[in-house]
Amino acid sequence: MNVQVVYCNHQSAKLDVRERLAFSSPDQLARAYQELRSTFPQSELVVVSTCNRVEVYTAQESPQDAPTHRQIAEFFSQFHHVPVDDFVDDLLQAHGPEAVRHLFRVASSLDSMVLGEPQIVSQVKDAYRLAQENEACGWLTNTLFQGAIRVSARVRSETKLAEGRVSIASVAVGDFARSIFDRFDDKRVLIIGAGEMAEETIRYLKEEGVSEIVVSNRSVERAQRLALEWGGVVKPFDQLDQWLAEADVIVSTTGADRPIVDVARFAKVRRASGTKPVFILDLGAPRDFDPAINTAFDNVFLYDIDDLEATCEQNRKARVKEIDRANLIIEEETNRFLHDVYHRATGPVIKRLREEWHDIRQQEVSRLFAKLSNLTDKDRQEIEKSIERIINKLLHPPLEALRDEAQQGTPHGLIDAMRRLFGLGEKSN
Amino acid sequence: MSFLTHVNLFCFFASFAVAFGLEWTRLVKLNTLNRAIILVFGCAGFVAQTAYLLNRSGQTNLPPLLSSNHDWLLVLAWLCILIYLFVSCIDRNLPIGLFILPVVLVLIASAWFVSAAPNPRVAFDPSEVKNVVRNWAMLHATLLVFGNGGMLVAFVLSMMYLVQHRRLKHKQPGHEGLAFPNLERLARWNRWSVIISVPLLTLGMATGVGLALYTRDNGPTLNLSDPVILVDGVVWLLMVGLFAWLVKTERPPARQIAWLTLWSCAFVIVTMIGLQVLAGGVHPAFESWRS
């Protein structure tokens, strides 16, 4: 089997290299397929391009048609107008079983920056779909990518690799805010500051159904940008106390060098807000809310980065524990895939050889029975069985050799030799 | 199925005790196997308890709710088990068994000490009043059993609320086998349990008083200064107070509701069971004071 992959990922190449080699749109990818197909006409092709990896999978009938590492590097260079020397050392390569294993690991999110993250399998599916749309796939890549999607599903269902949230914002919303509130579409969210983590948290809150977002920041421009992006409204920073009292969920990410809300200030806020439950996510470093607020007020749930990081770390460790089980599944599926592929490669030769020899047996038996007309039916059956056994015994060593060789890869040399030795004619299949 | 006629109290008590013990295994690992075993024991106990109640009903020729205080307590436990099995089937992660099974075990254990003799007021049989008394007694017992059942549910919900509240205050991540509903939902369910239970208890009390007045001239007299009735009245007043506060307060603090409900329900359970046991004749001194 001739499958290989030339790739760079977050482990082998820095972000600026990956950015320069990535295919950012389906149109760009369509042009890439056009060029790849004209350069490597004998190859089936699939390109997987995400923010963390750029990978070109190729598969072909004959090993001499396989593109080399250098050829793929030159393709990248010409397509993206990047000097080869800028990235060639970052490009890795894998062949045969290693390439299959690599794709299965990628699709199962074992090779991801965030172990077990669910997006990668969708990205692999999209990459495969685009390759099909660009008519770059064939039997081998179809089998390979369908196998990868199946393996990913197996790993997800048979291990806990994708269980538990591992980012601060997702843990805050998914594990804690959802344990407090039944619904979010009637909740008011106050964002203090306009940092990146606030945005990520808003994204998760939006997924939960939040519709009312109030942004308050010292820099009005940044607050307006955030509010515009997420459909919120901007309120002056000097009205903070009023909005602290109105909010059900408070996300704070200011760059203040000391807490902006202490117990005394929050006590005034609570007098206005009543006893309703409030979830406060303090993403500031240093913290924006005095930690004593959590114990001072009964229905106030205050979490800072350290509180949530402990849960993230616990979930990460739980995922790491699943790696061995996931690898076992991948190994099993890789072997099954290789077996299927090799069986397909050697199957026609074996079938042809059997048919040829059995035809000869039939001819010779018929000739013999015509000459020996005094044989009883029992004699005829015994003779037929003996000849059948002789043929099977003679066929056994070459077929076993073929099967053994097939365990290591498609035995092209042996298949050709058998065709010539036993007169099996031109290439079948 | 003749073996079901030989079921005794211990059979289903043991089944529920095993199910309760197995419920703790969810803290180690919750999988299909231990869940299935828990449900098998729960269902086995439920079938045995149903058979026991039907047998008892056949022996006394009265519905289980009316036949005796012993049977009434068992019907209450039976209702709790029904809720437990239903919730366990629809939500595998909710650890309801850890909270409701101890209540069930206490109810069954209490039934052991409570008189199993047929209720004299219902068993009393001047033919023209028999049906009227029975119907009123049935209504009275049904309202009380559902009212108390609702209070037990509120008790369980309050405990869940407080456990969940504590976890969130202490910033502990959720446990796979201990997935509680969110605080908002628990508070809402708790509030509604109390709001539904208290009118049922009130109607149960009212029908009880009506029944006492009716049977005063037609059967064994009912003493309104009976400590059982007096304490039941106090408990009822307490629950009505909680009910009024819940309805009146626009946004009552959920944790306060949970604590109040927990204490009120605990008081209801203790007094209800305590009085039933005492009135069941275990303590002759109490019986002589009653009479």
XYZ file of C-alpha atoms in Angstrom:
720
model
C 0.000 0.000 0.000
C 1.335 3.402 -0.890
C -0.098 5.953 1.465
C 1.981 8.793 2.767
C 1.527 12.087 4.480
C 3.703 15.172 4.456
C 2.697 17.508 7.245
C 3.514 20.188 9.727
C 1.605 20.677 12.975
C 1.718 22.622 16.227
C 4.510 20.373 17.479
C 6.791 20.646 14.458
C 6.196 24.192 13.205
C 5.583 27.573 14.767
C 2.335 29.405 14.188
C 3.835 31.858 11.647
C 5.002 28.910 9.504
C 1.652 27.145 9.754
C -0.144 30.350 8.861
C 1.933 30.744 5.711
C 1.365 27.159 4.577
C -2.337 26.953 5.427
C -5.187 26.956 2.906
C -7.561 29.546 4.239
C -10.604 29.122 1.990
C -12.318 26.444 -0.089
C -11.442 28.422 -3.234
C -7.783 28.433 -2.364
C -7.990 24.753 -1.580
C -9.688 24.068 -4.926
C -6.782 25.767 -6.701
C -4.348 23.728 -4.619
C -6.101 20.489 -5.637
C -5.941 21.574 -9.263
C -2.193 22.080 -9.052
C -1.584 18.936 -7.020
C -3.558 16.809 -9.453
C -1.680 18.143 -12.434
C 1.673 17.665 -10.675
C 0.876 14.203 -9.274
C -1.687 12.715 -11.694
C -1.281 9.150 -10.417
C -2.010 10.094 -6.809
C -5.174 10.299 -4.785
C -5.003 13.415 -2.602
C -6.532 14.847 0.558
C -5.382 18.102 2.156
C -6.172 18.746 5.820
C -5.632 22.376 6.743
C -6.547 23.772 10.173
C -4.997 26.403 12.439
C -2.884 23.705 14.078
C -1.840 21.608 11.085
C -1.377 21.445 7.337
C -1.224 17.907 5.980
C -1.161 16.461 2.481
C -2.162 12.806 2.226
C -1.308 10.986 -0.993
C -2.048 7.425 -2.096
C -1.257 5.645 -5.335
C -1.165 2.204 -6.876
C 2.538 2.111 -7.539
C 5.288 3.200 -5.106
C 7.287 4.958 -7.816
C 4.359 7.340 -8.398
C 4.433 8.580 -4.790
C 5.380 12.259 -4.387
C 8.519 12.809 -2.381
C 8.895 15.017 0.662
C 10.826 17.495 -1.455
C 8.180 17.581 -4.174
C 5.422 18.380 -1.676
C 7.646 21.045 -0.086
C 8.180 22.599 -3.514
C 4.457 22.552 -4.143
C 3.894 24.496 -0.891
C 6.666 26.875 -1.812
C 5.302 27.631 -5.260
C 1.685 27.794 -4.206
C 2.181 30.076 -1.215
C 5.274 31.901 -2.537
C 7.315 30.923 0.474
C 10.985 29.926 0.151
C 11.396 26.173 0.731
C 14.217 26.709 3.193
C 11.871 28.672 5.470
C 9.851 25.596 6.330
C 11.300 22.417 4.845
C 12.761 21.327 8.175
C 9.341 21.741 9.793
C 7.714 19.387 7.310
C 7.494 15.808 8.562
C 6.665 12.704 6.590
C 5.158 9.293 7.308
C 4.663 6.285 5.033
C 2.393 3.249 4.968
C 1.228 2.071 8.410
C 2.775 5.138 10.059
C 0.769 7.459 7.816
C -2.450 5.546 8.538
C -1.764 5.623 12.269
C -1.011 9.338 12.083
C -4.360 10.144 10.434
C -6.239 7.986 12.928
C -4.505 9.805 15.787
C -5.287 13.190 14.250
C -8.977 12.357 13.713
C -9.248 10.981 17.249
C -7.791 14.211 18.640
C -4.765 12.480 20.153
C -2.519 14.784 18.141
C -4.430 17.968 19.006
C -3.117 20.864 21.043
C -6.083 20.374 23.409
C -6.284 16.625 23.892
C -9.718 15.244 23.050
C -11.071 18.475 21.517
C -14.089 17.696 19.363
C -13.559 20.081 16.417
C -10.808 18.102 14.694
C -13.042 15.290 13.478
C -15.329 17.833 11.805
C -12.286 19.422 10.217
C -11.123 16.023 8.931
C -14.624 15.334 7.579
C -14.670 18.741 5.857
C -11.231 18.117 4.372
C -12.351 14.748 3.013
C -15.558 16.261 1.612
C -13.630 19.013 -0.151
C -11.224 16.440 -1.603
C -14.198 14.507 -2.957
C -15.735 17.662 -4.390
C -12.438 18.372 -6.117
C -12.362 14.797 -7.457
C -9.047 14.130 -5.775
C -10.056 10.965 -3.900
C -9.877 7.329 -4.932
C -10.489 3.953 -3.379
C -7.536 4.149 -0.975
C -8.190 7.652 0.349
C -11.919 6.941 0.584
C -11.232 3.848 2.683
C -8.593 5.670 4.713
C -10.699 8.715 5.615
C -13.895 6.771 6.207
C -11.813 4.571 8.498
C -10.441 7.641 10.293
C -13.952 8.983 10.942
C -15.029 5.568 12.233
C -11.963 5.316 14.500
C -12.635 8.777 15.887
C -16.206 7.757 16.767
C -14.917 4.579 18.424
C -12.373 6.474 20.492
C -15.006 8.982 21.575
C -17.524 6.308 22.555
C -15.163 3.739 24.089
C -12.885 6.086 26.025
C -13.352 9.226 28.068
C -10.875 11.171 25.968
C -13.440 13.833 25.073
C -15.094 14.014 28.475
C -14.781 16.927 30.883
C -14.185 20.524 29.902
C -10.625 21.779 29.754
C -10.800 25.535 29.164
C -11.434 28.101 31.918
C -14.443 29.629 30.165
C -16.073 26.316 29.276
C -15.640 24.988 32.835
C -17.005 28.238 34.271
C -20.140 28.141 32.155
C -20.622 24.413 31.646
C -19.689 23.064 35.070
C -20.625 25.901 37.406
C -22.998 28.491 35.881
C -25.219 25.707 34.564
C -25.318 24.179 38.043
C -26.757 27.429 39.361
C -29.148 28.572 36.652
C -31.821 26.567 34.900
C -31.948 28.848 31.882
C -29.953 31.765 30.579
C -32.321 33.480 28.178
C -33.798 35.480 31.066
C -30.443 36.353 32.605
C -28.508 39.595 32.294
C -24.757 39.285 31.754
C -22.416 42.086 32.770
C -18.962 42.118 31.200
C -16.431 44.295 33.019
C -13.364 44.846 30.845
C -13.035 43.589 27.296
C -10.332 40.942 27.356
C -9.999 37.860 25.175
C -11.233 35.520 27.889
C -14.359 37.624 28.271
C -15.092 37.022 24.613
C -14.620 33.289 24.982
C -16.938 33.267 27.995
C -19.581 35.266 26.097
C -19.396 32.685 23.321
C -20.219 29.878 25.767
C -22.938 31.966 27.444
C -24.452 32.753 24.042
C -24.553 29.014 23.319
C -26.567 28.653 26.532
C -29.082 31.214 25.296
C -27.986 34.500 26.897
C -29.490 37.442 25.047
C -28.894 40.461 27.281
C -25.270 41.529 27.511
C -24.052 44.736 29.128
C -20.423 45.770 28.642
C -18.737 48.233 30.934
C -15.133 49.194 30.401
C -12.889 52.144 31.039
C -12.021 52.204 27.342
C -15.320 52.855 25.594
C -13.965 51.938 22.134
C -13.043 48.414 23.187
C -16.360 48.019 25.004
C -18.213 49.142 21.879
C -16.313 46.695 19.700
C -17.162 43.825 22.041
C -20.796 44.905 22.387
C -21.145 45.221 18.625
C -19.691 41.797 18.020
C -21.910 40.008 20.541
C -25.068 42.079 20.395
C -24.617 43.826 23.748
C -24.977 47.382 25.014
C -22.261 49.604 26.467
C -22.780 51.287 29.833
C -20.506 53.900 31.422
C -17.971 52.579 33.871
C -19.149 55.041 36.539
C -22.555 53.274 36.576
C -20.901 49.980 37.462
C -22.659 49.547 40.829
C -26.077 49.877 39.249
C -25.276 47.181 36.682
C -23.614 44.945 39.258
C -26.972 44.934 41.050
C -28.925 44.228 37.874
C -26.720 41.418 36.576
C -27.192 37.694 37.161
C -23.849 36.736 35.620
C -20.792 38.960 36.009
C -17.627 38.352 33.997
C -14.713 40.547 34.948
C -11.428 40.826 33.049
C -10.059 44.261 33.831
C -6.345 44.909 34.030
C -6.689 46.607 37.412
C -3.788 46.110 39.804
C -6.078 45.635 42.826
C -9.670 44.438 43.381
C -12.208 46.911 42.043
C -15.065 45.406 44.098
C -14.583 44.706 47.780
C -17.025 43.310 50.346
C -18.292 46.731 51.462
C -18.988 47.845 47.912
C -20.671 44.585 47.058
C -22.811 44.774 50.205
C -24.320 47.989 48.836
C -24.889 46.223 45.519
C -26.680 43.351 47.290
C -28.955 45.748 49.098
C -30.158 46.893 45.685
C -30.191 43.469 44.027
C -31.877 41.460 46.784
C -31.013 37.832 47.429
C -31.107 36.508 43.866
C -28.311 34.118 42.883
C -25.353 35.781 41.179
C -22.546 34.028 39.374
C -19.306 36.022 39.255
C -16.458 34.916 37.037
C -13.337 36.847 37.947
C -10.840 36.359 35.117
C -8.638 39.269 36.182
C -5.068 38.735 37.277
C -4.745 40.235 39.837
C -8.324 39.562 40.836
C -11.058 42.182 40.339
C -13.340 40.922 43.131
C -12.328 40.438 46.738
C -12.454 36.613 47.327
C -14.178 37.267 50.685
C -17.329 38.161 48.721
C -17.916 34.460 48.104
C -18.245 33.700 51.807
C -19.866 36.985 52.802
C -22.995 36.540 50.677
C -25.104 33.439 50.626
C -26.325 33.349 47.064
C -23.221 34.770 45.434
C -20.927 32.294 43.685
C -17.551 33.844 42.960
C -14.957 31.951 40.925
C -11.504 33.089 39.903
C -8.988 31.585 37.479
C -7.310 29.418 40.102
C -10.619 27.895 41.190
C -11.443 26.922 37.621
C -7.926 25.922 36.627
C -8.053 23.169 39.251
C -11.092 21.664 37.513
C -9.501 22.095 34.077
C -6.355 20.345 35.258
C -8.358 17.530 36.797
C -10.233 17.033 33.507
C -6.990 17.188 31.534
C -5.462 14.498 33.735
C -8.563 12.368 33.304
C -8.166 12.679 29.536
C -4.465 11.825 29.637
C -5.347 8.619 31.481
C -7.377 7.586 28.444
C -4.529 7.908 25.946
C -3.397 4.291 26.297
C -6.889 2.974 25.676
C -7.270 5.248 22.668
C -3.910 4.092 21.294
C -4.992 0.462 21.601
C -8.094 1.201 19.520
C -6.004 3.055 16.957
C -3.517 0.187 16.730
C -6.322 -2.323 16.279
C -8.016 -0.211 13.623
C -4.727 0.453 11.824
C -4.067 -3.286 11.599
C -7.585 -3.926 10.402
C -7.285 -1.223 7.769
C -3.933 -2.550 6.543
C -5.267 -6.089 6.459
C -8.247 -4.986 4.384
C -6.076 -3.038 1.988
C -3.517 -5.822 1.560
C -6.235 -8.378 1.181
C -7.684 -6.297 -1.597
C -4.249 -6.094 -3.262
C -3.451 -9.808 -3.046
C -7.000 -11.127 -3.362
C -7.263 -11.050 -7.165
C -3.933 -12.878 -7.600
C -4.896 -15.602 -5.144
C -8.289 -16.015 -6.747
C -6.796 -16.175 -10.221
C -4.183 -18.738 -9.162
C -6.789 -20.971 -7.555
C -9.047 -20.761 -10.586
C -6.189 -21.598 -12.986
C -5.073 -24.646 -11.022
C -8.559 -25.931 -10.501
C -9.252 -25.599 -14.230
C -6.154 -27.709 -14.903
C -7.272 -30.248 -12.312
C -10.693 -30.467 -13.888
C -9.261 -30.966 -17.360
C -6.852 -33.684 -16.216
C -9.470 -35.524 -14.154
C -11.911 -35.531 -17.081
C -9.212 -36.852 -19.388
C -8.251 -39.590 -16.900
C -11.858 -40.699 -16.307
C -12.421 -40.864 -20.062
C -9.521 -43.306 -20.365
C -10.424 -45.393 -17.284
C -14.061 -46.140 -17.969
C -14.219 -49.179 -15.637
C -13.798 -47.041 -12.475
C -16.588 -47.125 -9.936
C -18.125 -43.912 -8.589
C -16.318 -44.447 -5.319
C -12.949 -44.760 -7.147
C -13.668 -41.572 -9.057
C -14.458 -39.694 -5.869
C -11.246 -40.913 -4.210
C -9.160 -39.854 -7.223
C -10.832 -36.432 -7.323
C -10.218 -35.922 -3.612
C -6.549 -36.950 -3.922
C -5.866 -34.573 -6.763
C -7.692 -31.807 -4.928
C -5.482 -32.395 -1.890
C -2.326 -32.364 -4.034
C -3.328 -29.044 -5.577
C -4.138 -27.496 -2.229
C -0.828 -28.661 -0.788
C 1.076 -27.274 -3.762
C -0.792 -23.971 -3.565
C -0.296 -23.612 0.156
C 3.378 -22.430 0.230
C 3.075 -19.658 -2.393
C -0.206 -18.390 -0.930
C 1.217 -18.420 2.590
C 4.272 -16.521 1.371
C 1.975 -13.969 -0.234
C -0.051 -13.571 2.954
C 3.094 -13.226 5.067
C 4.520 -10.621 2.758
C 1.187 -8.779 2.786
C 1.521 -8.252 6.535
C 4.415 -5.889 5.818
C 2.798 -3.987 2.971
C 1.519 -4.588 -0.518
C 3.895 -7.264 -1.908
C 4.163 -5.827 -5.373
C 7.367 -7.769 -6.188
C 5.963 -11.095 -5.092
C 2.656 -10.485 -6.878
C 4.520 -9.748 -10.126
C 6.732 -12.795 -9.606
C 3.708 -15.032 -9.097
C 2.008 -13.649 -12.157
C 5.060 -14.464 -14.227
C 5.840 -17.807 -12.608
C 2.327 -19.153 -12.858
C 1.386 -17.439 -16.105
C -1.401 -15.375 -14.663
C -1.288 -12.825 -17.468
C -1.336 -9.062 -17.216
C -2.213 -7.098 -14.125
C -5.665 -7.773 -12.927
C -7.520 -5.475 -10.531
C -46.595 -16.831 42.063
C -47.716 -18.394 45.327
C -44.405 -17.396 46.953
C -45.662 -13.801 46.914
C -48.242 -14.714 49.511
C -45.391 -15.467 51.940
C -43.692 -12.088 51.550
C -42.974 -10.346 54.827
C -41.697 -6.944 55.844
C -38.104 -8.092 55.975
C -38.073 -9.171 52.289
C -38.571 -5.736 50.818
C -36.714 -3.971 53.618
C -33.666 -6.098 52.736
C -34.082 -5.398 48.996
C -34.187 -1.647 49.537
C -31.290 -1.828 52.016
C -29.159 -3.605 49.386
C -30.233 -1.076 46.723
C -29.259 1.732 49.100
C -25.865 0.133 49.772
C -25.274 -0.269 46.055
C -26.272 3.352 45.433
C -23.022 4.314 47.166
C -21.031 2.504 44.482
C -21.996 5.316 42.103
C -19.466 7.463 43.972
C -16.718 5.117 42.813
C -17.963 4.426 39.304
C -21.365 4.650 37.700
C -21.823 2.151 34.925
C -24.622 0.194 33.333
C -23.910 -2.890 35.454
C -24.206 -1.352 38.906
C -27.166 0.728 37.748
C -28.906 -2.418 36.486
C -28.226 -4.280 39.747
C -29.559 -1.338 41.793
C -32.715 -1.244 39.687
C -33.187 -5.014 39.962
C -33.086 -4.805 43.769
C -35.323 -1.730 43.747
C -37.877 -3.418 41.487
C -37.730 -6.677 43.455
C -38.461 -4.781 46.661
C -41.250 -2.867 44.971
C -42.919 -6.070 43.725
C -42.557 -7.691 47.145
C -43.971 -4.659 48.923
C -46.913 -4.477 46.501
C -47.641 -8.161 47.094
C -47.408 -7.674 50.854
C -49.859 -4.765 50.796
C -52.285 -6.708 48.596
C -52.045 -9.718 50.910
C -52.718 -7.534 53.915
C -55.632 -5.903 52.159
C -57.075 -9.329 51.398
C -56.708 -10.415 55.023
C -58.375 -7.328 56.525
C -60.854 -6.875 53.709
C -59.928 -3.195 53.649
C -57.887 -1.121 51.186
C -54.221 -0.801 52.329
C -54.678 2.886 53.086
C -57.420 2.117 55.596
C -56.563 -1.228 57.041
C -54.128 -0.019 59.735
C -51.465 2.547 60.591
C -48.903 -0.130 59.719
C -50.279 -0.394 56.192
C -50.657 3.364 55.829
C -46.947 3.859 56.533
C -46.107 1.145 54.034
C -48.252 2.813 51.379
C -46.295 6.019 51.975
C -43.023 4.098 51.569
C -44.461 2.415 48.460
C -45.196 5.842 46.920
C -41.629 6.961 47.627
C -40.258 3.829 45.942
C -42.495 4.453 42.943
C -40.999 7.954 42.625
C -37.499 6.554 43.114
C -37.875 3.925 40.380
C -39.475 6.367 37.962
C -36.785 9.030 38.434
C -33.976 6.434 38.319
C -35.259 5.138 35.002
C -35.452 8.546 33.330
C -32.273 10.071 34.786
C -29.399 7.667 35.400
C -27.110 10.329 36.853
C -29.441 11.746 39.492
C -28.527 10.144 42.843
C -32.089 10.240 44.190
C -31.653 6.833 45.821
C -29.039 8.170 48.225
C -31.649 10.545 49.645
C -34.988 8.801 49.291
C -34.040 5.216 50.165
C -33.081 6.066 53.781
C -36.514 7.666 54.185
C -38.122 4.521 52.762
C -36.101 2.306 55.099
C -37.104 4.413 58.105
C -40.784 4.213 57.084
C -40.654 0.442 56.681
C -38.732 -0.026 59.923
C -41.305 2.160 61.703
C -44.145 0.114 60.234
C -42.640 -2.864 62.056
C -43.378 -1.203 65.397
C -46.772 0.173 64.455
C -49.983 -1.673 65.137
C -51.171 -3.834 62.267
C -54.627 -4.279 63.824
C -57.523 -3.078 61.646
C -58.632 0.478 62.324
C -61.634 0.253 64.724
C -63.405 3.282 63.245
C -63.377 1.838 59.749
C -63.922 -1.702 60.888
C -66.946 -0.547 62.884
C -69.926 -1.860 61.005
C -73.440 -0.539 61.581
C -74.436 -1.079 57.973
C -76.124 2.296 57.261
C -73.020 4.329 58.162
C -70.378 1.884 57.011
C -70.025 3.194 53.461
C -70.076 6.858 54.470
C -67.380 6.335 57.089
C -65.266 4.292 54.719
C -65.466 6.853 51.944
C -64.569 9.717 54.261
C -61.787 7.673 55.842
C -60.456 6.800 52.402
C -60.420 10.445 51.380
C -58.781 11.419 54.679
C -56.046 8.752 54.392
C -55.426 9.464 50.699
C -55.040 13.201 51.216
C -52.714 12.634 54.139
C -50.602 10.068 52.335
C -50.184 12.334 49.287
C -49.591 15.370 51.470
C -46.949 13.534 53.469
C -45.505 12.063 50.261
C -45.152 15.598 48.912
C -43.432 16.661 52.105
C -40.993 13.772 51.803
C -40.228 14.817 48.234
C -39.646 18.377 49.448
C -37.362 16.964 52.144
C -35.292 15.086 49.534
C -35.181 18.117 47.218
C -34.036 20.342 50.076
C -31.201 17.991 50.893
C -30.158 17.926 47.244
C -30.311 21.713 47.108
C -28.085 22.073 50.138
C -25.548 19.531 48.861
C -25.418 21.252 45.460
C -25.195 24.690 47.103
C -22.320 23.526 49.263
C -20.462 22.089 46.265
C -20.788 25.337 44.348
C -19.783 27.483 47.296
C -16.721 25.295 47.826
C -15.963 25.413 44.083
C -15.793 21.658 43.772
C -16.166 20.115 40.325
C -19.203 17.928 39.705
C -18.904 14.215 40.348
C -19.862 11.809 37.566
C -22.165 9.763 39.752
C -23.611 12.729 41.628
C -25.177 14.921 38.991
C -27.705 17.108 40.787
C -30.135 19.426 39.004
C -29.195 23.107 39.066
C -30.067 25.251 42.090
C -32.749 27.237 40.295
C -34.630 24.083 39.307
C -34.243 22.437 42.724
C -35.544 25.589 44.414
C -38.535 25.715 42.073
C -39.395 22.036 42.560
C -38.971 22.383 46.312
C -41.267 25.393 46.460
C -43.940 23.622 44.445
C -43.687 20.462 46.547
C -44.471 22.488 49.652
C -47.174 24.523 47.927
C -48.937 21.351 46.741
C -48.411 19.299 49.902
C -49.698 21.773 52.465
C -53.239 22.100 50.995
C -53.381 18.306 50.768
C -52.385 18.028 54.413
C -54.925 20.724 55.317
C -57.714 18.929 53.511
C -56.558 15.681 55.114
C -56.773 17.299 58.551
C -60.178 18.781 57.777
C -61.624 15.476 56.584
C -60.134 13.844 59.690
C -61.906 16.321 61.952
C -65.134 15.867 59.970
C -64.803 12.122 60.273
C -64.258 12.391 64.038
C -67.353 14.501 64.456
C -69.443 12.144 62.312
C -68.382 8.983 64.111
C -68.837 10.602 67.537
C -72.478 9.512 67.580
C -72.151 6.389 65.466
C -69.138 4.488 66.649
C -66.031 4.583 68.792
C -65.458 8.109 69.993
C -62.477 10.110 68.899
C -60.825 12.239 71.537
C -59.751 15.638 70.118
C -57.314 16.008 73.006
C -55.575 12.830 71.785
C -51.822 13.712 71.699
C -51.605 12.262 68.190
C -54.201 14.733 66.991
C -52.710 17.597 68.981
C -49.193 17.085 67.629
C -50.552 16.570 64.123
C -52.287 19.920 64.515
C -49.056 21.614 65.565
C -47.224 20.086 62.610
C -49.965 21.225 60.307
C -49.771 24.768 61.663
C -46.038 24.770 61.113
C -46.452 23.667 57.504
C -49.186 26.237 56.910
C -46.777 28.887 58.225
C -44.109 27.768 55.774
C -46.678 27.688 53.003
C -47.902 31.217 53.769
C -44.360 32.553 53.864
C -43.544 30.907 50.521
C -46.637 32.288 48.852
C -46.345 35.748 50.392
C -42.639 36.374 49.891
C -41.987 37.632 46.371
C -38.485 36.223 46.007
C -37.650 34.096 49.030
C -33.997 33.110 49.390
C -33.813 29.573 48.048
C -31.288 28.346 50.581
C -33.452 29.593 53.439
C -36.433 27.743 51.921
C -34.333 24.611 51.667
C -33.294 24.775 55.329
C -36.818 25.577 56.495
C -38.296 22.799 54.399
C -35.662 20.386 55.605
C -36.339 21.123 59.271
C -40.099 21.199 58.832
C -40.165 17.933 56.943
C -37.771 16.315 59.374
C -40.098 17.394 62.173
C -43.100 16.013 60.269
C -41.365 12.688 59.696
C -40.158 12.362 63.271
C -43.497 13.304 64.827
C -45.541 11.262 62.373
C -43.455 8.151 62.841
C -42.868 8.749 66.538
C -46.548 9.159 67.263
C -47.495 6.176 65.166
C -44.974 4.025 67.006
C -46.027 5.309 70.414
C -49.695 4.957 69.541
C -48.981 1.482 68.226
C -48.732 0.234 71.764
C -45.010 -0.049 72.212
C -45.136 2.177 75.251
C -48.040 1.272 77.541
C -47.565 4.505 79.503
C -48.244 6.530 76.384
C -51.282 4.385 75.626
C -52.701 4.889 79.088
C -52.126 8.678 78.794
C -54.014 8.619 75.452
C -56.932 6.812 76.907
